[in-house]
PDB file of C-alpha atoms in Angstrom:
ATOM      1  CA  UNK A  30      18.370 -15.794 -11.321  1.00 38.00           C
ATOM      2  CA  UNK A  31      17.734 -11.912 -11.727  1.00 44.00           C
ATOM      3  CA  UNK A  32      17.616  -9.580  -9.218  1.00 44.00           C
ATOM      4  CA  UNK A  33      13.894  -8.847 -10.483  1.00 45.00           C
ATOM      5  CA  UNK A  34      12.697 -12.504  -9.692  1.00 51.00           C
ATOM      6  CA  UNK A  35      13.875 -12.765  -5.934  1.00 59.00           C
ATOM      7  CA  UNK A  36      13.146  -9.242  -4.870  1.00 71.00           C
ATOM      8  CA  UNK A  37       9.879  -7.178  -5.292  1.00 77.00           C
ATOM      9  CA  UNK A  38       9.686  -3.611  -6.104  1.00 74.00           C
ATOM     10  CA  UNK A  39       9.522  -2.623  -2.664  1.00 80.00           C
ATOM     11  CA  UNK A  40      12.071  -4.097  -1.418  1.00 75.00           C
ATOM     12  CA  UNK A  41      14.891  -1.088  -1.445  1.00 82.00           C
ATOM     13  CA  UNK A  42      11.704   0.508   0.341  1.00 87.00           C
ATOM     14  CA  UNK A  43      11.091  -1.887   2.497  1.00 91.00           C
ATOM     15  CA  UNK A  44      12.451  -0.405   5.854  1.00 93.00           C
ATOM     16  CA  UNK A  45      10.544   3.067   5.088  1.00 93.00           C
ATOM     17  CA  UNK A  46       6.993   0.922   3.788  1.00 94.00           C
ATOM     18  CA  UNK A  47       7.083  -0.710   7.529  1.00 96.00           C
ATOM     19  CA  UNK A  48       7.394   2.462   9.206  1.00 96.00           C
ATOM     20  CA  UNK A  49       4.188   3.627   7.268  1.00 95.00           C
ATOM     21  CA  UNK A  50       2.740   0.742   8.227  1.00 97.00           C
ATOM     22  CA  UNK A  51       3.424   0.956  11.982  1.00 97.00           C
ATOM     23  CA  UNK A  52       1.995   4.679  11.850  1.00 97.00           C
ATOM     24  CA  UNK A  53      -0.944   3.452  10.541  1.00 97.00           C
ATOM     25  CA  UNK A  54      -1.499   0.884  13.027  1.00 97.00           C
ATOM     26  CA  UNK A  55      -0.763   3.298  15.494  1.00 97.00           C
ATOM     27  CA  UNK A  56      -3.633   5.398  14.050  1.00 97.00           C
ATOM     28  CA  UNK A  57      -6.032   1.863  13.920  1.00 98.00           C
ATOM     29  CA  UNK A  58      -5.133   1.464  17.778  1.00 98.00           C
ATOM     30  CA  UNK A  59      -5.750   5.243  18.650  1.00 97.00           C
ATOM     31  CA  UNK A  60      -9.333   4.806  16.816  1.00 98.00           C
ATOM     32  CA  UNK A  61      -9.826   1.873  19.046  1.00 98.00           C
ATOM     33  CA  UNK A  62      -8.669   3.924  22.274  1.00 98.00           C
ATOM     34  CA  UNK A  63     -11.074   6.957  20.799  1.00 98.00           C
ATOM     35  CA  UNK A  64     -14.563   4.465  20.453  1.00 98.00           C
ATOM     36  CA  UNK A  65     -13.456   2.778  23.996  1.00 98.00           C
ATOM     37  CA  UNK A  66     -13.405   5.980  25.892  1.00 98.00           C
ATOM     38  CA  UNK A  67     -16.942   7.338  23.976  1.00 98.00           C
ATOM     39  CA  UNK A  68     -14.972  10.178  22.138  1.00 98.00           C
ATOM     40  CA  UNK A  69     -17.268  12.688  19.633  1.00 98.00           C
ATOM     41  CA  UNK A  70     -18.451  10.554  16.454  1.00 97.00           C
ATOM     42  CA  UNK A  71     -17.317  13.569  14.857  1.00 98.00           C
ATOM     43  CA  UNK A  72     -13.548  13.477  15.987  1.00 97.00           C
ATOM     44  CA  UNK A  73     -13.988   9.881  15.659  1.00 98.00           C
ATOM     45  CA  UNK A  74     -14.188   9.927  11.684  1.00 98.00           C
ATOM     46  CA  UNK A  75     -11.957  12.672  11.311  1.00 98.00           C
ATOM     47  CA  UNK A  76      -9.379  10.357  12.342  1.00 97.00           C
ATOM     48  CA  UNK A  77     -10.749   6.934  10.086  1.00 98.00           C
ATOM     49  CA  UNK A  78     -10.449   9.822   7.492  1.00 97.00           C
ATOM     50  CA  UNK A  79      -6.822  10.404   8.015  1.00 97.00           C
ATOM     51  CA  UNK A  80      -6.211   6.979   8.359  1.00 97.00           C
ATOM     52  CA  UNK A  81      -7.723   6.186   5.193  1.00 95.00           C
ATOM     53  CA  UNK A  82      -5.463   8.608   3.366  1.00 96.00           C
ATOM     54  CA  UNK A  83      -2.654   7.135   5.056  1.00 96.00           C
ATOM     55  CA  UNK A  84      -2.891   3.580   3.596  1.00 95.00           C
ATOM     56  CA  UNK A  85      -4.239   5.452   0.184  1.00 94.00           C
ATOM     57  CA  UNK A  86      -0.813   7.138   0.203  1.00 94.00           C
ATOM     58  CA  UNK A  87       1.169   3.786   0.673  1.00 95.00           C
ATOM     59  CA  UNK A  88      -1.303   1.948  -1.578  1.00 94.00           C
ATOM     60  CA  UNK A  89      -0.982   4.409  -4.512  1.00 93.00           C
ATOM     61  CA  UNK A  90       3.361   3.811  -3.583  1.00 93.00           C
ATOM     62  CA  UNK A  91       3.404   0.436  -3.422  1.00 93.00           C
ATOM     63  CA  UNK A  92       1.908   0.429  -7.017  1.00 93.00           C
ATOM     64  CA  UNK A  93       4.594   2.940  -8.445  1.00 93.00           C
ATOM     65  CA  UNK A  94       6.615   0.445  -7.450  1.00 92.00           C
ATOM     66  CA  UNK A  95       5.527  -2.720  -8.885  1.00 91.00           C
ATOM     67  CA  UNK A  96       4.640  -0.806 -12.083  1.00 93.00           C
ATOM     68  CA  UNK A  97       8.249   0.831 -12.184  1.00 92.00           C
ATOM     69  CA  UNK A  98       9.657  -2.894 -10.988  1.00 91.00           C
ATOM     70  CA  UNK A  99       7.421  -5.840 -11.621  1.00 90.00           C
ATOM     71  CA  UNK A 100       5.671  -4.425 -14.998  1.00 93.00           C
ATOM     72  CA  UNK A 101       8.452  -3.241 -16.284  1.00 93.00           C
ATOM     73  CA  UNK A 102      10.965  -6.011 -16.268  1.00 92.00           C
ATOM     74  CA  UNK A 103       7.691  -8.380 -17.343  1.00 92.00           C
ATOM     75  CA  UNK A 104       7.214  -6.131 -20.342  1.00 92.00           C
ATOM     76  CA  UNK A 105      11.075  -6.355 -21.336  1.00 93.00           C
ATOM     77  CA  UNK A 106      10.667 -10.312 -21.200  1.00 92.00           C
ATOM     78  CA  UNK A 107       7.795 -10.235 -22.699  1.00 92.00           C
ATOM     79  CA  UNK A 108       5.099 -12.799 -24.038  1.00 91.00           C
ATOM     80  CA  UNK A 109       2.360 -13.762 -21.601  1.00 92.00           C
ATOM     81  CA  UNK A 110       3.928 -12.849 -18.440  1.00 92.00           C
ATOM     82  CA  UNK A 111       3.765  -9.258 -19.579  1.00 92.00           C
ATOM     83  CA  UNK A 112       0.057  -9.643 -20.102  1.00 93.00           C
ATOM     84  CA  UNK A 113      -0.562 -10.898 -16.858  1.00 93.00           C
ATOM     85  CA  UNK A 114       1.384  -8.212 -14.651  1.00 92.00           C
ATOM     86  CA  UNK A 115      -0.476  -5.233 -16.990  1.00 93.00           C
ATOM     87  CA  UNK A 116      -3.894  -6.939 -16.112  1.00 93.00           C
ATOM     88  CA  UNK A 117      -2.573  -7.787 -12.141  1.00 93.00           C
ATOM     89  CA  UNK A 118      -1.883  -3.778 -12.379  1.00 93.00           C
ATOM     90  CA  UNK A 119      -4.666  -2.422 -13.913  1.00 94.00           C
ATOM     91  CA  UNK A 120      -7.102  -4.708 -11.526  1.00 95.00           C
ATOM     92  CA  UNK A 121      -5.242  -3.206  -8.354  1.00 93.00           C
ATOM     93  CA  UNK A 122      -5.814   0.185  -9.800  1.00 93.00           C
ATOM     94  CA  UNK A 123      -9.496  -0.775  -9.989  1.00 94.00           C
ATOM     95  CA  UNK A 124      -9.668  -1.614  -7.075  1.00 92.00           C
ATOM     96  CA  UNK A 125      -7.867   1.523  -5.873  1.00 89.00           C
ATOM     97  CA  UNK A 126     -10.165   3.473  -7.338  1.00 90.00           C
ATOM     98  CA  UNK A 127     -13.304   1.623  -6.479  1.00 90.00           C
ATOM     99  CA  UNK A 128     -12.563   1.859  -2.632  1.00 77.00           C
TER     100      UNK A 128
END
């Protein structure tokens, strides 16, 4: 079995993704703290804005990584496989996009 088809992309980053991911829930809770205690809407939003950015940032990552990774090593096998992970890519990237 390759190394490609029991560990994802991420997975060298995996230590430094979950540390991202643990600011940003930090962030989530401090919103929560923020609308509890009746901050300014205006502060409020500033913060869901730099939120946002912050799981943008990891979200546009994550993809480097499965294109660099799980694209890659699909393309070099080839046939449908290959097909699939450009259309599972380009869909995310819709999506990215979209939101």
């Amino acid at each position: 079995m390759s190394e490609s088809a029991t560990h994802h992309g991420y997975h060298d980053q995996k230590d430094s993704h979950l540390k991202r991911l643990r600011r940003v829930e930090g962030q989530i809770r401090g919103l929560q703290r923020m609308v509890e205690e009746d901050k300014y809407c205006i502060d409020i939003l500033t913060q869901v804005s730099a939120a946002t950015k912050a799981l943008q940032s990891f979200s546009l990552e994550l993809l480097e990584e499965h294109l660099e990774h799980c694209v890659v090593d699909a393309a070099r096998r080839g046939g449908p496989e290959a097909q699939d992970k450009v259309r599972e890519a380009s869909d995310a990237i819709a999506r990215l996009v979209r939101s």
